[in-house]
Coordinates of C-alpha atoms and ligand atoms in Angstrom, one line a residue:
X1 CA -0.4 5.3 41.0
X2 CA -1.7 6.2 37.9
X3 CA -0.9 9.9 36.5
X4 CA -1.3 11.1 33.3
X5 CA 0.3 14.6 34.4
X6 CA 3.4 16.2 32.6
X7 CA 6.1 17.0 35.0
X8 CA 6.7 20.8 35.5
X9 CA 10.2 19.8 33.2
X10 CA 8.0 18.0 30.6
X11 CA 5.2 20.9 30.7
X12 CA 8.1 23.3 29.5
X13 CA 9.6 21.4 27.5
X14 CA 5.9 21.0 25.6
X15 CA 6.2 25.0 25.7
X16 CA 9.4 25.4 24.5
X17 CA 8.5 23.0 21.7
X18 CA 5.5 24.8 20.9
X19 CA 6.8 28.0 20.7
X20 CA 9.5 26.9 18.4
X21 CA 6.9 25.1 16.2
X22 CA 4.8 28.7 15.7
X23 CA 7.8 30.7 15.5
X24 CA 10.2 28.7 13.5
X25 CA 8.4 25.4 11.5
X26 CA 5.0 27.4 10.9
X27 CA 5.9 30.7 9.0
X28 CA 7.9 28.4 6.5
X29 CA 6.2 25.2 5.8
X30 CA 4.1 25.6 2.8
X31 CA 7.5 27.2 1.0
X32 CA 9.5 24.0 2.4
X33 CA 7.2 21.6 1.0
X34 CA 6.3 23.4 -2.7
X35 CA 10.3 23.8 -2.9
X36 CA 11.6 20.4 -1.3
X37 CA 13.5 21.9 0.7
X38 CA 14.9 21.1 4.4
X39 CA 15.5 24.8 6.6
X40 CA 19.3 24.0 7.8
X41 CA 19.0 27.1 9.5
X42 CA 15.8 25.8 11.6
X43 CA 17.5 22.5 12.5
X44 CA 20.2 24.4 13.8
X45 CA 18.4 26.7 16.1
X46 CA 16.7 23.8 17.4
X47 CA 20.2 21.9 18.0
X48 CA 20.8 24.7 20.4
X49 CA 17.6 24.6 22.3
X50 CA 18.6 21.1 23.0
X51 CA 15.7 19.9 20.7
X52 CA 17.2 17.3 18.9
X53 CA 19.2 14.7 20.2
X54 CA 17.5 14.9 22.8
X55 CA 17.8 11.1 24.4
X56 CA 21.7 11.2 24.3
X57 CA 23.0 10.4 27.8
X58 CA 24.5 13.4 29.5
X59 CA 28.3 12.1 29.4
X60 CA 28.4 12.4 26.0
X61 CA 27.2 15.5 25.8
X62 CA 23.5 15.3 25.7
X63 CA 20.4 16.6 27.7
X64 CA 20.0 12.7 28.7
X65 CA 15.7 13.1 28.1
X66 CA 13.9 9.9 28.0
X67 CA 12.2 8.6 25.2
X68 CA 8.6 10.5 26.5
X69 CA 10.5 13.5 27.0
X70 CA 11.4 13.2 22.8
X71 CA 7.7 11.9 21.6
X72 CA 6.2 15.0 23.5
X73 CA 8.8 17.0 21.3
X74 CA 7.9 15.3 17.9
X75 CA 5.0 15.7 18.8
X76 CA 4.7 19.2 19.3
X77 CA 7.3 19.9 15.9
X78 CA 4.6 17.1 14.0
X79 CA 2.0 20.1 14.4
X80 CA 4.0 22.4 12.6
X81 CA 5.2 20.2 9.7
X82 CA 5.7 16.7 10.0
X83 CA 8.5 16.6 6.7
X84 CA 10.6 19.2 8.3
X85 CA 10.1 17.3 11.9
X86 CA 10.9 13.8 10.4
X87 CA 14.4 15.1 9.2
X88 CA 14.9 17.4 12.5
X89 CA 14.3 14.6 14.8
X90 CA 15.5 11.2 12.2
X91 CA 18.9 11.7 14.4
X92 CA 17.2 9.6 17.1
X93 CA 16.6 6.8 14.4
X94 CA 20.4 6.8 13.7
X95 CA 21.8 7.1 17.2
X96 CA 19.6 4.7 19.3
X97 CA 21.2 1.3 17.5
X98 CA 24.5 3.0 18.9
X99 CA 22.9 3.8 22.4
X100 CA 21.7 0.2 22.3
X101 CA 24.5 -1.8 21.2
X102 CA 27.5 0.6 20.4
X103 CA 30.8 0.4 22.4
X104 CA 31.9 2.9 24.7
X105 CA 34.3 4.3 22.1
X106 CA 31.3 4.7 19.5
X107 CA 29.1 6.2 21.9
X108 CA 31.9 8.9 22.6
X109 CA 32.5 9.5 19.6
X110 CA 29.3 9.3 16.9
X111 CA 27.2 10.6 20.2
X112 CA 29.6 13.7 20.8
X113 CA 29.7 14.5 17.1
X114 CA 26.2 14.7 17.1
X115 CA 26.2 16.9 20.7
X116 CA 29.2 19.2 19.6
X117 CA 27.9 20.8 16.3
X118 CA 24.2 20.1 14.8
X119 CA 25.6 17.5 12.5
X120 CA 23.4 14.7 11.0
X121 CA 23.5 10.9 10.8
X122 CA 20.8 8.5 8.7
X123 CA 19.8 5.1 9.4
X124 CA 19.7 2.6 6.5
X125 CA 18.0 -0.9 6.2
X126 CA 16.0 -0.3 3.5
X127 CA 16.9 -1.6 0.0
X128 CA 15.5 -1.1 -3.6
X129 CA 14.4 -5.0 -3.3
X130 CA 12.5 -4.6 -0.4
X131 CA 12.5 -2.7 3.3
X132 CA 9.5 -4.8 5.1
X133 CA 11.5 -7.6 5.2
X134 CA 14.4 -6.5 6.8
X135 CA 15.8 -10.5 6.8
X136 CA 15.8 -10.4 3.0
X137 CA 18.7 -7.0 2.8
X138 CA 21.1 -8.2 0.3
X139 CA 23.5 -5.5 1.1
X140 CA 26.9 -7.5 1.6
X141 CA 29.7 -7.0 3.9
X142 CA 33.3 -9.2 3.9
X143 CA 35.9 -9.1 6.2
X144 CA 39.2 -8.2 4.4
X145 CA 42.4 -7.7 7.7
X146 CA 41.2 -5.5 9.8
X147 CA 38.8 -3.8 7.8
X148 CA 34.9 -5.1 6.4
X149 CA 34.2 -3.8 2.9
X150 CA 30.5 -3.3 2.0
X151 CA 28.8 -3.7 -1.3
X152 CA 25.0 -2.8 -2.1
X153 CA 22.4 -0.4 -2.1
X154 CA 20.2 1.6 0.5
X155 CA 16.9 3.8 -0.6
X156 CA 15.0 5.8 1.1
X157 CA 17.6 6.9 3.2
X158 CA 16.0 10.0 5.6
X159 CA 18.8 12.8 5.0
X160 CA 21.2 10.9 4.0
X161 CA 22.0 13.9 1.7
X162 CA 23.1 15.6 4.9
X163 CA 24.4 12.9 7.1
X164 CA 27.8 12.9 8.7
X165 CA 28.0 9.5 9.1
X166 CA 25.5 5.7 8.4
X167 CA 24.3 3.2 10.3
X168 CA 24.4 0.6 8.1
X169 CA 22.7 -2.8 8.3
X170 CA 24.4 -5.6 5.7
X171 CA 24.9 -9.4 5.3
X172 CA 27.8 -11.6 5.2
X173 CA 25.0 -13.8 3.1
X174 CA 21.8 -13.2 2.1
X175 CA 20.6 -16.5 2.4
X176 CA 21.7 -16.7 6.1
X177 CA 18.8 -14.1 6.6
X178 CA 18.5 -12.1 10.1
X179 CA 21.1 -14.8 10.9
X180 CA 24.2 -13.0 8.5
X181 CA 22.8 -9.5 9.4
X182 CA 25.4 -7.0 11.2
X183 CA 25.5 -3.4 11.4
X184 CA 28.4 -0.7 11.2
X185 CA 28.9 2.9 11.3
X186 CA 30.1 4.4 8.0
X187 CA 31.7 7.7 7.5
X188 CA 30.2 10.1 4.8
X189 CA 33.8 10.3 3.5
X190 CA 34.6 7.0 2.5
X191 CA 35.6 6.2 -0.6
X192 CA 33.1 4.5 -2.5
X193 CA 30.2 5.1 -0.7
X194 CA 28.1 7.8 -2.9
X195 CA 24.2 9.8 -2.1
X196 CA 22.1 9.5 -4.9
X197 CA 19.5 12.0 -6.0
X198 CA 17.2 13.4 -3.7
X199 CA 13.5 12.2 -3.6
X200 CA 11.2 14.0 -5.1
X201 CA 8.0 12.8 -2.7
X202 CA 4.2 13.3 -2.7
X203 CA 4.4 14.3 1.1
X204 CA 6.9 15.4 4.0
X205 CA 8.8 16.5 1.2
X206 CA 10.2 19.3 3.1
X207 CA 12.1 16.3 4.6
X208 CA 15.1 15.0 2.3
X209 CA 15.2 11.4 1.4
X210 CA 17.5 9.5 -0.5
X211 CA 19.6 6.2 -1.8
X212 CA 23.1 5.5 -1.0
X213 CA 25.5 3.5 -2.5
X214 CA 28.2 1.5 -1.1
X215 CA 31.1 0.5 -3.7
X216 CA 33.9 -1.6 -2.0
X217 CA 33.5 1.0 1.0
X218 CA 36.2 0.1 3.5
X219 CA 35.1 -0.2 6.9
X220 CA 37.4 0.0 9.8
X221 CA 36.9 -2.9 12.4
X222 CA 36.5 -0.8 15.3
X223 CA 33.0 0.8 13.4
X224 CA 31.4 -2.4 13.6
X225 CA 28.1 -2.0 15.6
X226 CA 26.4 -5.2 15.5
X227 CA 28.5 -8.6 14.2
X228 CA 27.0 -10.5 11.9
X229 CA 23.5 -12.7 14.2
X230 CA 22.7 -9.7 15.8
X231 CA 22.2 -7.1 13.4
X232 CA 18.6 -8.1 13.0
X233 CA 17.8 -7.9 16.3
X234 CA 19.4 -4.7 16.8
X235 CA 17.0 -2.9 13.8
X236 CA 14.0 -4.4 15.2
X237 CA 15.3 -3.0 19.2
X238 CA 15.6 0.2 17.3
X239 CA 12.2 0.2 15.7
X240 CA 10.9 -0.7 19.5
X241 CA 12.2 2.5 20.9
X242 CA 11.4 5.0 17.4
X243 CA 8.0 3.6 16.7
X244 CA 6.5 5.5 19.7
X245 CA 7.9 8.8 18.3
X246 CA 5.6 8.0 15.1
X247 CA 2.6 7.8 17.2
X248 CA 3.6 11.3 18.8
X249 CA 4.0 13.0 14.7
X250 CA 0.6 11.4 14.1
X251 CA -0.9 13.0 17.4
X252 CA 0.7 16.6 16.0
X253 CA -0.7 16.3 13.0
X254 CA -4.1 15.3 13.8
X255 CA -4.1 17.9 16.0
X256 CA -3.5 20.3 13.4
X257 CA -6.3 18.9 11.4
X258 CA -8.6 19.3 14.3
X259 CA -8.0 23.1 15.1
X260 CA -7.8 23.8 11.2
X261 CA -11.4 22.3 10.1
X262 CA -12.9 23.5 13.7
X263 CA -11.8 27.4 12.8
X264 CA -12.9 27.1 9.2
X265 CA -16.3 25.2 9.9
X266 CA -16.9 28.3 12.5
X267 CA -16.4 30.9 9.8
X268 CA -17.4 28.8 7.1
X269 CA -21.3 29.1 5.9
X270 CA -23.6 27.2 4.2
X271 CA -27.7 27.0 4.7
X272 CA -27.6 29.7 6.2
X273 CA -25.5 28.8 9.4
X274 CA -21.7 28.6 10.0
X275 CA -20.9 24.4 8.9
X276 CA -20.0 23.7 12.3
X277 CA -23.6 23.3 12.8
X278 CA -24.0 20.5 10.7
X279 CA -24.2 17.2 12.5
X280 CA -22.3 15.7 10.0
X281 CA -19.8 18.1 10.1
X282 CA -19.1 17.5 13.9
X283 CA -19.2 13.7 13.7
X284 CA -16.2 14.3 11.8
X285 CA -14.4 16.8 13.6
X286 CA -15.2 14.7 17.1
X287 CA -13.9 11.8 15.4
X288 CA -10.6 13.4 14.6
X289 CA -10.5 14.7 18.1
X290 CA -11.1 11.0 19.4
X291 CA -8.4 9.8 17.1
X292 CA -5.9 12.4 18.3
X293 CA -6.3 11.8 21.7
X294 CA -6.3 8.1 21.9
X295 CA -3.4 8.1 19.8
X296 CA -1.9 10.5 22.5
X297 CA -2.7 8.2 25.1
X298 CA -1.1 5.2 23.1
X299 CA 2.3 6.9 22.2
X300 CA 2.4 8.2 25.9
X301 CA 2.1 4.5 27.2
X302 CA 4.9 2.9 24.7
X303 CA 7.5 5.5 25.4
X304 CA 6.7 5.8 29.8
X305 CA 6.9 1.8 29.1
X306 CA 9.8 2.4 27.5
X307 CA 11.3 4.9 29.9
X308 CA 10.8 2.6 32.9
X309 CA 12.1 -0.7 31.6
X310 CA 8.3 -2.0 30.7
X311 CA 9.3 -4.5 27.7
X312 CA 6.4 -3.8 25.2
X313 CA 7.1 -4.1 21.4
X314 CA 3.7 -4.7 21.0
X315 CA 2.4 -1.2 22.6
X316 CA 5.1 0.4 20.2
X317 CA 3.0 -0.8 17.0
X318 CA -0.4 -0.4 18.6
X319 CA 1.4 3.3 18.8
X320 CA 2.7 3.1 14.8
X321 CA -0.6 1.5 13.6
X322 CA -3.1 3.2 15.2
X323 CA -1.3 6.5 15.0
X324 CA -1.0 6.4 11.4
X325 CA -3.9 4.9 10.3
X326 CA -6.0 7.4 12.2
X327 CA -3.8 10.1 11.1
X328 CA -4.5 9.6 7.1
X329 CA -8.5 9.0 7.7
X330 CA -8.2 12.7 10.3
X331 CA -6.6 14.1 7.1
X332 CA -8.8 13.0 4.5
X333 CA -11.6 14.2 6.8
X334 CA -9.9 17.3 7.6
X335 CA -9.8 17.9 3.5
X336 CA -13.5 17.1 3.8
X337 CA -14.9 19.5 6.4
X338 CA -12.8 22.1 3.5
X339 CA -14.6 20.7 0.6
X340 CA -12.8 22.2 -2.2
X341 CA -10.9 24.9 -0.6
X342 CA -9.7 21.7 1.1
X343 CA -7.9 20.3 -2.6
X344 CA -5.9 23.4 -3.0
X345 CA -2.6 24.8 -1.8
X346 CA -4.1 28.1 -0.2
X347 CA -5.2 26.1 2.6
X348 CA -3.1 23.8 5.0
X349 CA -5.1 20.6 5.0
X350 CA -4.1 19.1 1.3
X351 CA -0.6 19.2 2.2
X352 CA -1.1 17.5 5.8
X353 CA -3.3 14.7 3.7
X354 CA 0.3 14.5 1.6
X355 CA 2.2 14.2 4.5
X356 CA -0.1 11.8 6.6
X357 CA 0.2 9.1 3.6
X358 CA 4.0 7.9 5.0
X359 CA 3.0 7.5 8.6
X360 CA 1.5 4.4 7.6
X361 CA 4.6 3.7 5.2
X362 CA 7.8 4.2 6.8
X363 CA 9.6 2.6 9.9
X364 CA 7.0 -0.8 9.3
X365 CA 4.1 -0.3 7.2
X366 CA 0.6 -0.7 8.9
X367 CA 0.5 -4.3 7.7
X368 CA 3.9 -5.2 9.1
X369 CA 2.7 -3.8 12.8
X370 CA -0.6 -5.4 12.1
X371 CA 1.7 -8.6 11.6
X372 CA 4.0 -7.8 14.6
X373 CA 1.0 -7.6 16.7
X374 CA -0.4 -10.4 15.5
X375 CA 2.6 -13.0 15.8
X376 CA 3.1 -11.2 19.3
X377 CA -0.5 -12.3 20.5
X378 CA -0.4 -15.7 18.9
X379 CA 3.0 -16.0 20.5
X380 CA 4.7 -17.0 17.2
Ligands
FAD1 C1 9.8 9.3 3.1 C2 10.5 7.9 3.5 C3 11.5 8.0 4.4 C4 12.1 6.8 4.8 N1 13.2 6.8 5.6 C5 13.9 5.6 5.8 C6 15.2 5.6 6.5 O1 15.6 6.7 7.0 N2 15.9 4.5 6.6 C7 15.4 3.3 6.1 O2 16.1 2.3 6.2 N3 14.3 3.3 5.4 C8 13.5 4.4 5.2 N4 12.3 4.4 4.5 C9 11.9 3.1 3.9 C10 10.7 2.5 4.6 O3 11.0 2.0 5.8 C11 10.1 1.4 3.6 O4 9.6 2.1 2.5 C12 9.1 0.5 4.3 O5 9.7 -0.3 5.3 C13 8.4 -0.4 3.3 O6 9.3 -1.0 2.4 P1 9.1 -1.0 0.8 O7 8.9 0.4 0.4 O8 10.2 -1.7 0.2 O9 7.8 -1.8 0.6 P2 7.6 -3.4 0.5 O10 8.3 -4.1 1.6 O11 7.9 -3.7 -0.9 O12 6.1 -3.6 0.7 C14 5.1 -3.2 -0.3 C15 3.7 -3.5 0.3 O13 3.6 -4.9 0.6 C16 3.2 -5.0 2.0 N5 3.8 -6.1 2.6 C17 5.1 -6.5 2.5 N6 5.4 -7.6 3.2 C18 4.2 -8.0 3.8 C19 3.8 -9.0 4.7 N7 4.6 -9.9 5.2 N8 2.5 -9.0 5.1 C20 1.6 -8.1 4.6 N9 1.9 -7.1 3.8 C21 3.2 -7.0 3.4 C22 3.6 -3.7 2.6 O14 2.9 -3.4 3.8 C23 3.4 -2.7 1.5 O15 2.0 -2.3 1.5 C24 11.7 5.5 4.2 C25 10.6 5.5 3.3 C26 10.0 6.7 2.9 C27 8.9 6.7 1.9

């Protein structure tokens, strides 16, 4: 059967979330985003509500949610500020290659860091070459005894000015491709391995982004995630399981734009009637309605496929793509049904039309899902 109901759990945890998002995310988003800053304070008190983290099994400390328990969260933080939700839930991004393929020693003790203080951890395949193609990283690894030692450079790295430890993706040799790539967890402390400036973005800039460099950083064997062959496919298992959580940030924020431009074309006036009267002004506002709910729909059906052992890459991109791709047009709408209060900072729509922008970016662009789906149908 068919059912398109929360559970009683899931409708609270939707409240819970909500709540949280007007209380907490709300009140200080437009001061987060004009200063750059990420609330620590805010991430913590959502650590405690069991907020983040949320898919860590129980025994290692965690509320042991599925994957549609954590997109109806993002989603619900996404409608509050989708910068400061992209750094409060980019925990999930780092520990789901270690739920997927660490050993029971990592998962006891990268998992309980995370579940025993409200610690961070970044996850980092992209490089200042490239980041579509993952095969082409360039970021090497050697084994020396019992240790590896990495050399290289990641960018972009969400939080990694805050992260306790790395998930690192890097090559014994580049031109082996997804064939040399293995992954390790690296310590913040290492020697060597040094966080470079913090990015200063066009959007989600509430959320801190930045490189990280790895200088002869010694690696202890036991941190080795993935050895070198299946690396690759660990990254691209990852991106199966996260990509669904983009949808969910797109559905927040769209739904944001839609309850934004519908109470400002109500009070808004112009020949002589309120601008909700328009025709043209509707089209827009039901088309960002349409948008937010199919991409609802979507996200729900990638992460319940997810959550009962459906395999389904290809629902996780129709998630990624749609979701974003819908979410920049609802934003440039939303700006729209504004007109020019919509291009300034006193109202909220310019800065979700910022923050829309890396949806389609970030974690595959839109052309690499447009090319996952494509080889998927084609059976390449
Ligand atoms: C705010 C932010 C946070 C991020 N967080 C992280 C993080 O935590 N960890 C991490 O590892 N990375 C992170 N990234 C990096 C992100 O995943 C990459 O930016 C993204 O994968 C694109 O890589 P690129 O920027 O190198 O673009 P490129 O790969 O250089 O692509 C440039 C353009 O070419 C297109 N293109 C490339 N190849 C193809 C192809 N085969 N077919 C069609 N078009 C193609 C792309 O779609 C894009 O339009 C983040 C990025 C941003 C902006």
């Amino acid at each position: 059967m068919l059912s398109f109901n929360p559970t009683e759990e899931q409708e609270a945890l939707i409240e819970m979330a909500s709540r949280f998002t007007k209380e907490r995310i709300i009140p200080i988003a437009a001061a987060c985003d004009q200063e750059s800053r990420f609330p620590e304070d805010v991430f913590k008190a959502a650590w405690e509500l069991g907020l983040v983290n949320s898919t860590v099994p129980e025994e290692y400390g965690g509320a042991g949610m599925g994957e549609l328990d954590n997109s109806l969260i993002a989603e619900q933080l996404a409608y509050g500020c989708t910068g400061i939700q992209t750094s409060m839930l980019a925990n999930t991004l780092a520990l789901t290659p270690i739920l997927l393929g660490g050993s029971e020693e990592q998962k006891k003790k990268y998992l309980g860091m995370l579940t025993e203080a409200p610690l961070f951890a970044s996850y980092c395949t992209t490089e200042p070459s490239g980041g579509s193609d993952v095969a082409g990283l360039k970021t090497r690894f050697e084994k020396q005894g019992d240790k590896y030692v990495l050399n290289g450079e990641k960018c972009w790295i969400t939080n990694a000015s805050f992260a306790s430890f790395f998930v690192v993706f890097a090559t014994s040799d580049p031109t082996m491709r997804h064939k040399g790539i293995a992954a390790f967890i690296v310590d913040k402390d290492s020697d060597g391995l040094r966080v470079g400036k913090h990015e200063d973005k066009m959007g989600q800039r509430a959320s801190d982004t930045a490189a990280v460099h790895f200088e002869n950083v010694a690696v202890p064997a036991e941190n080795l995630l993935a050895p070198a062959g299946a690396g690759f496919k660990l990254a691209m298992e990852t991106f199966n399981q996260t990509r669904p959580d983009i949808g969910a940030m797109a559905t927040g924020l769209m739904q944001r734009c839609v309850d934004e431009s519908l109470a400002y074309a109500k009070e808004r006036h112009s020949f002589g009637q309120a601008i909700i009267e328009h025709q043209m002004v509707q089209a827009m506002i039901a088309d960002m309605a349409i948008s937010c709910e199919a991409t609802r729909l979507l996200y729900q059906k990638a992460a319940w496929n997810l959550d009962n052992g459906v395999r389904s890459p290809i629902v996780s991109s129709y998630a990624k793509a749609f979701g974003a791709d819908r979410a920049m047009q609802t934003a440039i709408d939303a700006v729209q049904v504004f007109g020019g209060n919509g291009y300034v900072k006193d109202y909220p729509v310019e800065k979700l039309m910022r923050d829309a922008k890396v949806l389609q970016i970030y974690e595959g662009t839109s052309q690499i899902q447009r090319m996952v789906i494509a080889r998927s149908l084609a059976r390449l």
